[in-house]
Amino acid sequence: MTGKTLRFLVPNGHLGFAPLQPRSFELGVAARPDFIVSDSGSDDIGPGPLGSDACASPQEWQRHDLEHILLACRTLGVPMLIGSAGDTGANSRVDLYVEMIREIAARHRLAPFRLGYFYSEVSPELVRERIEAGERVAGLNGRADLTLEDLARTDRIVALAGIHPYNTLLDMGADVIIGGRSSDLAICAGPAVRAGFPDALAYYLGKVLECASFCAEPYGAKESVIGEISMEDVKVTAMHPDQRCTVASVAAHAMYERATPFVEHALGGELDMRHCRYEQFDPRTTRITGPKWRPAAELRVKLEGAGKVGERYIGIAGVRDPYTIANIDRVIEWARRAVEARCGRTGYELHYQVFGRNGVMGDLEPVRTPAHELGIVVHGVAPDRATAEEVCMIGTRQLFYARLPDVKGTAGGVAFPLDEVVRASAAYRWTVNHTLRVRDPLELFPLRLVDVGAPTETAGRR
Amino acid sequence: MKTAKLASLAKVVRSKNAGVDKITFDIIFADRGTYERAVRSGAITRAAVARLYGIPEARISDFVTFDPACAIKFTLYRDRPSGSPGDPDIFGAQQYAPLLDLEVPID
């Protein structure tokens, strides 16, 4: 296969979170890539979207990017791969993107094509059975193994697919693939492995392209980049005329949002980037050689799970009196006691975030001197809405009535910009960040293949 | 000994989630000379970071120098998963500020 290459156009690192930039995308399309791919997932957005089965991104922006990519792919006649549909990759998000693809195809009267998709949700029941059978669901990042109690607090779990469902759907003839939750690198690594390129280079290609123009400089998000794989190397090129993929920008991307720049895990193995060599190939292109791929001795799939903590209200108060600022912990303690007197000590969460002291960093804040004024955000969380509101209301309003012995201002201890508490989205927690052993890398990911644009659609299964 | 604040030496100082249980910090220098002097100075170490943030060293999961990017990188365990009630910084994006004032010997 000497001389053969594959080229991937990546217009967005988190499809839908902000729209792709059309100008560099059109330049990328004009370069006639072999694939156009984009990941749409992130766990950066907090546990709320997965727990509540919603998107963090507006549908309008998701549709915008899917439409650009679908039309370009059908015009070029090349495959389109979308990973981790709708921020979370949950089943409902896959269905949402599948529906959008159908709708865009119908609106543009596209010629028939085959749409493949797969699901990534894992039922808590299945995980429960595995734990009860004595299987370890191993904790990541210092977490203990998953317990039945953790599981009982979990509303939804997704598994991170590797390259396998994408490649199987390509084998089945899919032209467009909408993926459930999957590793960011899978959408590039999959087709490259399938075409016979070395695993190490294929997985590196996926890793370096996962966030589109984040591997280029100067900083500018949502611009297109093209990655090219050969039997010997990977090359990445910025499509925006003012951006360049430099040795520094490409190397620096290995660090982004990862605990270490040296290793990246995926289902089936790990990518070792310790010995990568970076060279400036042309002014906008960097060439990379030397990554290694180590297949895993045991297949372990990463699980992400979120569970609802409760309904949530927030209150806001300000403080300007220097004596009150110096004694703010006593003021908060007063309000906490008032909540306890009414609601007891357990069954809710009450958090005080004190801006002007450590509202941004909490216990990590090294500065001990407070500002001349404080802003306090009061978070009340409880299983039902009425309790959450009451906890938050007492916890906020009693700041006003706190009894400090030497306070001069006896008409009210804090300032209220609103004399109310405000309902916020429900509070969730990441309850699962663990790995589960599997025998087959496809076993948690049911595949579907349908014809789009044809008079009758036939569903198929693996 | 002459010192300079890290803010004047580094091109990028940033923090961001690394998964849901960690926050990672990147200090990137514009040129190799400054990077190597900063590393050699001994001012930016696991112990110095632990002292600055007032945490035990065990809370730092990784601390590495990364030559190809002229970068020093370290990662902390969060005290609770990102976005949990009471977490003040869902993206972990504003936790780097104390690093800016770190005094680094430059002789």
Coordinates of N, CA and C in Angstrom, one line a residue, chain A residues 124-297:
Chain A
P124 N -28.7 0.3 33.7 CA -28.2 0.0 35.0 C -28.4 -1.4 35.5
E125 N -29.5 -2.0 35.0 CA -29.8 -3.4 35.3 C -28.7 -4.3 34.9
L126 N -28.1 -4.1 33.7 CA -27.0 -5.0 33.2 C -25.8 -4.8 34.1
V127 N -25.6 -3.6 34.5 CA -24.4 -3.3 35.4 C -24.6 -4.0 36.8
R128 N -25.9 -3.9 37.2 CA -26.2 -4.5 38.5 C -26.0 -6.0 38.5
E129 N -26.4 -6.6 37.4 CA -26.2 -8.1 37.3 C -24.7 -8.4 37.3
R130 N -23.9 -7.6 36.6 CA -22.5 -7.9 36.6 C -21.9 -7.8 38.0
I131 N -22.3 -6.7 38.7 CA -21.7 -6.5 40.1 C -22.2 -7.7 41.0
E132 N -23.4 -8.1 40.8 CA -24.0 -9.1 41.7 C -23.3 -10.5 41.4
A133 N -22.8 -10.6 40.1 CA -22.1 -11.8 39.7 C -20.7 -11.8 40.1
G134 N -20.3 -10.7 40.8 CA -18.9 -10.7 41.4 C -17.9 -10.0 40.5
E135 N -18.4 -9.4 39.4 CA -17.6 -8.7 38.5 C -17.1 -7.3 39.0
R136 N -15.9 -7.0 38.9 CA -15.4 -5.6 39.3 C -15.8 -4.6 38.2
V137 N -16.5 -3.6 38.6 CA -16.7 -2.4 37.7 C -15.7 -1.4 38.3
A138 N -14.5 -1.3 37.6 CA -13.3 -0.7 38.2 C -13.4 0.8 38.1
G139 N -13.1 1.5 39.2 CA -13.1 3.0 39.3 C -11.9 3.6 38.5
L140 N -12.2 4.7 37.8 CA -11.1 5.5 37.2 C -10.8 6.6 38.1
N141 N -9.6 7.2 37.8 CA -9.2 8.5 38.5 C -9.3 8.4 40.0
G142 N -8.9 7.3 40.6 CA -8.9 7.3 42.0 C -10.2 6.9 42.6
R143 N -11.3 6.6 41.8 CA -12.6 6.2 42.4 C -12.5 4.7 42.8
A144 N -13.3 4.4 43.8 CA -13.4 3.0 44.2 C -14.2 2.3 43.2
D145 N -14.2 0.9 43.2 CA -15.1 0.2 42.3 C -16.5 0.6 42.5
L146 N -17.3 0.4 41.5 CA -18.7 0.8 41.6 C -19.5 -0.1 42.5
T147 N -20.3 0.5 43.4 CA -21.1 -0.2 44.3 C -22.6 -0.2 43.9
L148 N -23.4 -1.1 44.5 CA -24.8 -1.1 44.1 C -25.5 0.3 44.6
E149 N -24.9 0.9 45.7 CA -25.4 2.2 46.1 C -25.2 3.3 45.1
D150 N -24.0 3.3 44.5 CA -23.7 4.2 43.4 C -24.7 4.0 42.3
L151 N -24.9 2.8 42.0 CA -25.8 2.5 40.8 C -27.2 2.9 41.1
A152 N -27.6 2.8 42.4 CA -29.0 3.2 42.7 C -29.2 4.7 42.5
R153 N -28.1 5.4 42.6 CA -28.2 6.9 42.5 C -28.0 7.3 41.0
T154 N -27.9 6.3 40.1 CA -27.6 6.6 38.7 C -28.9 6.6 37.8
D155 N -29.1 7.6 37.0 CA -30.2 7.6 36.1 C -29.9 7.1 34.7
R156 N -28.7 7.4 34.2 CA -28.4 7.0 32.9 C -26.9 6.7 32.7
I157 N -26.5 5.6 32.0 CA -25.1 5.3 31.8 C -24.9 5.1 30.3
V158 N -23.8 5.7 29.8 CA -23.4 5.4 28.4 C -22.0 4.7 28.5
A159 N -21.7 3.9 27.5 CA -20.4 3.3 27.3 C -19.7 4.0 26.2
L160 N -18.4 4.1 26.3 CA -17.6 4.7 25.2 C -17.1 3.7 24.2
A161 N -17.7 3.7 23.0 CA -17.3 2.8 22.0 C -15.9 3.1 21.5
G162 N -15.3 2.1 20.9 CA -14.0 2.3 20.2 C -14.3 2.4 18.7
I163 N -13.4 1.9 17.9 CA -13.5 2.1 16.5 C -14.5 1.1 15.9
H164 N -14.8 0.0 16.7 CA -15.5 -1.2 16.1 C -16.8 -0.9 15.5
P165 N -17.8 -0.3 16.2 CA -19.1 -0.1 15.6 C -19.0 0.7 14.3
Y166 N -18.1 1.7 14.2 CA -18.0 2.5 13.0 C -17.5 1.6 11.9
N167 N -16.5 0.8 12.1 CA -15.9 0.0 11.1 C -16.9 -1.1 10.6
T168 N -17.7 -1.6 11.5 CA -18.6 -2.7 11.1 C -19.7 -2.0 10.3
L169 N -20.2 -0.8 10.7 CA -21.2 -0.1 9.9 C -20.7 0.2 8.5
L170 N -19.4 0.6 8.4 CA -18.8 0.9 7.1 C -18.7 -0.4 6.3
D171 N -18.4 -1.6 6.9 CA -18.4 -2.9 6.2 C -19.8 -3.2 5.7
M172 N -20.8 -2.8 6.5 CA -22.2 -3.1 6.1 C -22.7 -2.1 5.0
G173 N -21.9 -1.1 4.6 CA -22.2 -0.3 3.5 C -22.8 1.1 3.9
A174 N -22.6 1.5 5.1 CA -23.1 2.8 5.5 C -22.3 4.0 4.8
D175 N -23.1 4.9 4.4 CA -22.5 6.2 3.8 C -22.4 7.2 4.9
V176 N -23.3 7.2 5.8 CA -23.4 8.2 6.9 C -23.5 7.4 8.2
I177 N -22.7 7.8 9.2 CA -22.8 7.1 10.5 C -23.1 8.1 11.6
I178 N -24.1 7.9 12.4 CA -24.4 8.7 13.6 C -24.0 7.7 14.8
G179 N -23.0 8.1 15.5 CA -22.5 7.3 16.6 C -23.1 7.7 17.9
G180 N -23.4 6.7 18.8 CA -23.6 7.0 20.2 C -22.3 7.4 20.8
R181 N -22.3 7.3 22.2 CA -21.1 7.8 22.9 C -19.9 6.9 22.4
S182 N -18.8 7.6 22.1 CA -17.6 6.9 21.6 C -16.4 7.8 21.9
S183 N -15.2 7.2 22.0 CA -14.0 7.9 22.2 C -13.8 8.9 21.1
D184 N -13.3 10.1 21.4 CA -13.2 11.2 20.4 C -12.4 10.7 19.2
L185 N -11.4 9.9 19.4 CA -10.5 9.5 18.3 C -11.1 8.5 17.4
A186 N -12.2 7.8 17.8 CA -12.7 6.7 17.0 C -13.1 7.0 15.6
I187 N -13.6 8.2 15.4 CA -14.2 8.5 14.0 C -13.1 8.6 13.0
C188 N -11.9 9.0 13.4 CA -10.8 9.0 12.4 C -10.0 7.7 12.4
A189 N -9.8 7.2 13.7 CA -8.9 6.0 13.8 C -9.6 4.8 13.1
G190 N -11.0 4.7 13.2 CA -11.7 3.6 12.7 C -11.4 3.4 11.2
P191 N -11.8 4.4 10.4 CA -11.6 4.2 8.9 C -10.1 4.0 8.5
A192 N -9.2 4.6 9.3 CA -7.8 4.4 9.0 C -7.3 3.0 9.3
V193 N -7.7 2.5 10.4 CA -7.4 1.1 10.7 C -8.0 0.1 9.7
R194 N -9.3 0.4 9.4 CA -10.0 -0.4 8.4 C -9.3 -0.5 7.1
A195 N -8.7 0.7 6.7 CA -8.0 0.7 5.4 C -6.6 0.1 5.4
G196 N -6.2 -0.4 6.6 CA -4.9 -1.1 6.7 C -3.7 -0.3 7.1
F197 N -3.9 1.0 7.6 CA -2.8 1.8 8.1 C -2.4 1.3 9.5
P198 N -1.2 1.6 9.9 CA -0.7 1.1 11.2 C -1.6 1.6 12.3
D199 N -1.9 0.8 13.3 CA -2.8 1.2 14.4 C -2.3 2.4 15.1
A200 N -1.0 2.5 15.3 CA -0.4 3.6 16.1 C -0.6 4.9 15.4
L201 N -0.4 4.9 14.1 CA -0.6 6.2 13.3 C -2.1 6.5 13.2
A202 N -3.0 5.5 13.1 CA -4.4 5.7 12.9 C -5.0 6.3 14.2
Y203 N -4.6 5.7 15.4 CA -5.1 6.3 16.6 C -4.5 7.6 16.9
Y204 N -3.3 7.8 16.5 CA -2.7 9.2 16.7 C -3.5 10.2 15.9
L205 N -3.8 9.8 14.6 CA -4.5 10.7 13.7 C -5.8 11.1 14.4
G206 N -6.5 10.1 15.0 CA -7.8 10.4 15.7 C -7.6 11.4 16.8
K207 N -6.5 11.1 17.6 CA -6.2 12.0 18.8 C -5.9 13.4 18.4
V208 N -5.1 13.6 17.4 CA -4.6 15.0 17.0 C -5.8 15.8 16.4
L209 N -6.7 15.1 15.7 CA -7.8 15.8 15.0 C -9.1 16.0 15.8
E210 N -9.1 15.4 17.0 CA -10.4 15.3 17.8 C -11.0 16.7 18.0
C211 N -10.2 17.7 18.2 CA -10.8 19.1 18.4 C -10.6 20.0 17.3
A212 N -10.5 19.5 16.1 CA -10.4 20.3 14.9 C -9.2 21.3 15.0
S213 N -9.5 22.7 14.9 CA -8.5 23.7 14.9 C -7.8 23.9 16.2
F214 N -8.1 23.2 17.3 CA -7.4 23.4 18.5 C -6.0 22.9 18.4
C215 N -5.6 22.2 17.3 CA -4.2 21.8 17.1 C -3.5 22.8 16.2
A216 N -4.1 23.9 16.0 CA -3.5 24.9 15.1 C -3.3 26.2 15.9
E217 N -2.5 27.2 15.3 CA -2.4 28.5 16.0 C -2.4 29.6 14.9
P218 N -2.7 30.8 15.2 CA -3.2 31.3 16.5 C -4.5 30.7 16.8
Y219 N -4.9 30.8 18.1 CA -6.1 30.2 18.7 C -7.3 30.7 17.8
G220 N -8.1 29.8 17.5 CA -9.4 30.1 16.8 C -10.2 28.8 16.7
A221 N -11.3 28.7 17.4 CA -12.0 27.4 17.5 C -12.9 27.3 16.3
K222 N -13.3 26.0 16.1 CA -14.4 25.7 15.1 C -14.0 25.9 13.6
E223 N -12.6 26.0 13.4 CA -12.1 26.1 12.0 C -11.7 24.7 11.6
S224 N -11.7 24.4 10.3 CA -11.5 23.1 9.8 C -10.0 22.8 9.7
V225 N -9.6 21.6 9.9 CA -8.3 21.1 9.6 C -8.4 19.8 8.8
I226 N -7.3 19.4 8.1 CA -7.3 18.2 7.4 C -6.1 17.4 7.9
G227 N -6.4 16.1 8.2 CA -5.3 15.2 8.6 C -5.1 14.1 7.6
E228 N -3.9 13.8 7.3 CA -3.6 12.8 6.2 C -2.7 11.7 6.8
I229 N -3.1 10.4 6.6 CA -2.3 9.3 7.1 C -1.7 8.6 6.0
S230 N -0.4 8.2 6.1 CA 0.2 7.3 5.2 C 0.7 6.1 6.0
M231 N 1.5 5.2 5.3 CA 2.0 4.1 6.1 C 3.2 4.5 7.0
E232 N 3.7 5.7 6.8 CA 4.9 6.2 7.5 C 4.6 7.3 8.5
D233 N 3.5 8.1 8.2 CA 3.4 9.3 9.1 C 2.0 9.8 9.1
V234 N 1.7 10.9 9.9 CA 0.5 11.6 9.9 C 0.9 13.1 9.6
K235 N 0.1 13.8 8.8 CA 0.3 15.2 8.6 C -1.0 15.9 8.8
V236 N -0.9 17.1 9.5 CA -2.1 17.9 9.8 C -1.9 19.3 9.3
T237 N -2.9 19.8 8.6 CA -2.9 21.1 7.9 C -4.1 21.9 8.3
A238 N -3.8 23.2 8.7 CA -4.9 24.1 9.0 C -5.5 24.6 7.7
M239 N -6.9 24.7 7.6 CA -7.6 25.1 6.4 C -7.8 26.6 6.4
H240 N -7.9 27.2 7.6 CA -8.1 28.7 7.7 C -6.8 29.4 7.2
P241 N -7.0 30.3 6.3 CA -5.8 30.9 5.7 C -4.8 31.5 6.7
D242 N -5.3 32.0 7.9 CA -4.5 32.6 8.9 C -4.0 31.7 10.0
Q243 N -4.4 30.4 9.9 CA -4.0 29.4 10.9 C -2.9 28.5 10.4
R244 N -2.1 28.0 11.3 CA -1.0 27.1 10.9 C -1.0 25.9 11.9
C245 N -0.7 24.7 11.5 CA -0.4 23.6 12.4 C 1.1 23.6 12.5
T246 N 1.6 24.1 13.7 CA 3.0 24.1 14.0 C 3.4 23.0 14.9
V247 N 4.7 22.8 15.0 CA 5.2 21.8 15.9 C 4.7 22.0 17.3
A248 N 4.8 23.3 17.7 CA 4.3 23.7 19.1 C 2.8 23.5 19.2
S249 N 2.0 23.9 18.2 CA 0.6 23.8 18.4 C 0.1 22.4 18.4
V250 N 0.7 21.6 17.5 CA 0.3 20.2 17.4 C 0.7 19.4 18.7
A251 N 2.0 19.6 19.1 CA 2.4 19.0 20.3 C 1.6 19.4 21.5
A252 N 1.3 20.7 21.6 CA 0.5 21.2 22.8 C -0.9 20.6 22.8
H253 N -1.4 20.2 21.6 CA -2.8 19.7 21.7 C -2.8 18.3 22.4
A254 N -1.7 17.6 22.4 CA -1.7 16.3 23.2 C -2.0 16.5 24.7
M255 N -1.7 17.7 25.1 CA -1.9 18.0 26.6 C -3.4 18.4 26.9
Y256 N -4.1 18.9 25.9 CA -5.3 19.6 26.1 C -6.4 18.7 26.8
E257 N -6.9 19.1 27.9 CA -8.0 18.4 28.6 C -7.6 16.9 29.0
R258 N -6.3 16.6 29.1 CA -5.9 15.3 29.5 C -5.0 15.4 30.7
A259 N -5.0 14.4 31.5 CA -4.2 14.4 32.7 C -2.7 14.4 32.3
T260 N -2.4 13.7 31.2 CA -1.0 13.5 30.8 C -1.0 13.6 29.3
P261 N 0.1 14.2 28.7 CA 0.3 14.3 27.3 C 0.8 13.0 26.6
F262 N 1.1 12.0 27.4 CA 1.8 10.9 26.9 C 1.0 9.7 26.5
V263 N -0.2 9.5 27.2 CA -1.0 8.3 27.0 C -2.4 8.7 26.7
E264 N -3.1 8.0 25.8 CA -4.5 8.1 25.5 C -5.1 6.8 25.5
H265 N -6.2 6.5 26.3 CA -6.8 5.2 26.4 C -8.0 5.2 25.4
A266 N -8.2 4.0 24.8 CA -9.5 3.8 24.1 C -9.8 2.3 24.2
L267 N -11.0 1.9 23.9 CA -11.4 0.5 24.0 C -10.5 -0.3 23.1
G268 N -9.7 -1.2 23.7 CA -8.9 -2.1 22.9 C -7.4 -1.8 23.1
G269 N -7.0 -0.7 23.7 CA -5.6 -0.4 23.9 C -5.3 1.0 24.3
E270 N -4.0 1.3 24.3 CA -3.7 2.7 24.6 C -2.6 3.2 23.6
L271 N -2.7 4.5 23.4 CA -1.8 5.2 22.4 C -0.7 5.8 23.3
D272 N 0.5 5.6 22.9 CA 1.7 6.1 23.6 C 2.3 7.2 22.8
M273 N 2.3 8.4 23.3 CA 2.8 9.5 22.5 C 4.2 10.0 23.0
R274 N 4.8 9.3 23.9 CA 6.1 9.7 24.5 C 7.1 10.0 23.4
H275 N 7.2 9.1 22.4 CA 8.3 9.2 21.4 C 7.8 9.8 20.1
C276 N 6.7 10.6 20.1 CA 6.3 11.2 18.9 C 7.4 12.2 18.5
R277 N 7.6 12.3 17.1 CA 8.5 13.3 16.6 C 7.7 14.2 15.7
Y278 N 7.9 15.5 15.9 CA 7.1 16.5 15.2 C 8.1 17.3 14.3
E279 N 7.7 17.5 13.0 CA 8.5 18.3 12.1 C 7.6 19.3 11.3
Q280 N 8.1 20.5 11.1 CA 7.3 21.4 10.2 C 7.5 21.0 8.8
F281 N 6.4 20.5 8.2 CA 6.5 19.9 6.8 C 6.4 21.0 5.7
D282 N 5.4 21.9 5.9 CA 5.3 23.1 5.1 C 4.7 24.2 6.1
P283 N 4.6 25.5 5.7 CA 4.2 26.5 6.6 C 3.0 26.2 7.4
R284 N 2.0 25.5 6.9 CA 0.8 25.2 7.6 C 0.6 23.8 8.0
T285 N 1.6 23.0 7.8 CA 1.5 21.5 8.0 C 2.6 21.0 8.9
T286 N 2.2 20.2 9.9 CA 3.2 19.5 10.8 C 3.1 18.0 10.5
R287 N 4.2 17.3 10.4 CA 4.3 15.9 10.2 C 4.7 15.2 11.5
I288 N 4.0 14.1 11.8 CA 4.2 13.4 13.1 C 4.6 12.0 12.8
T289 N 5.6 11.5 13.4 CA 6.0 10.1 13.3 C 6.3 9.6 14.8
G290 N 6.3 8.3 14.9 CA 6.8 7.7 16.2 C 5.8 7.4 17.3
P291 N 4.4 7.6 17.1 CA 3.5 7.1 18.2 C 3.5 5.6 18.2
K292 N 3.1 5.1 19.4 CA 3.0 3.6 19.5 C 1.6 3.3 20.0
W293 N 1.2 2.0 19.7 CA -0.1 1.6 20.1 C 0.1 0.2 20.8
R294 N -0.4 0.2 22.0 CA -0.3 -1.1 22.8 C -1.7 -1.7 23.0
P295 N -1.9 -2.8 22.3 CA -3.2 -3.5 22.5 C -3.4 -3.9 24.0
A296 N -4.7 -3.8 24.5 CA -5.0 -4.1 25.9 C -5.0 -5.7 26.0
A297 N -4.6 -6.1 27.2 CA -4.6 -7.6 27.5 C -6.1 -8.0 27.7

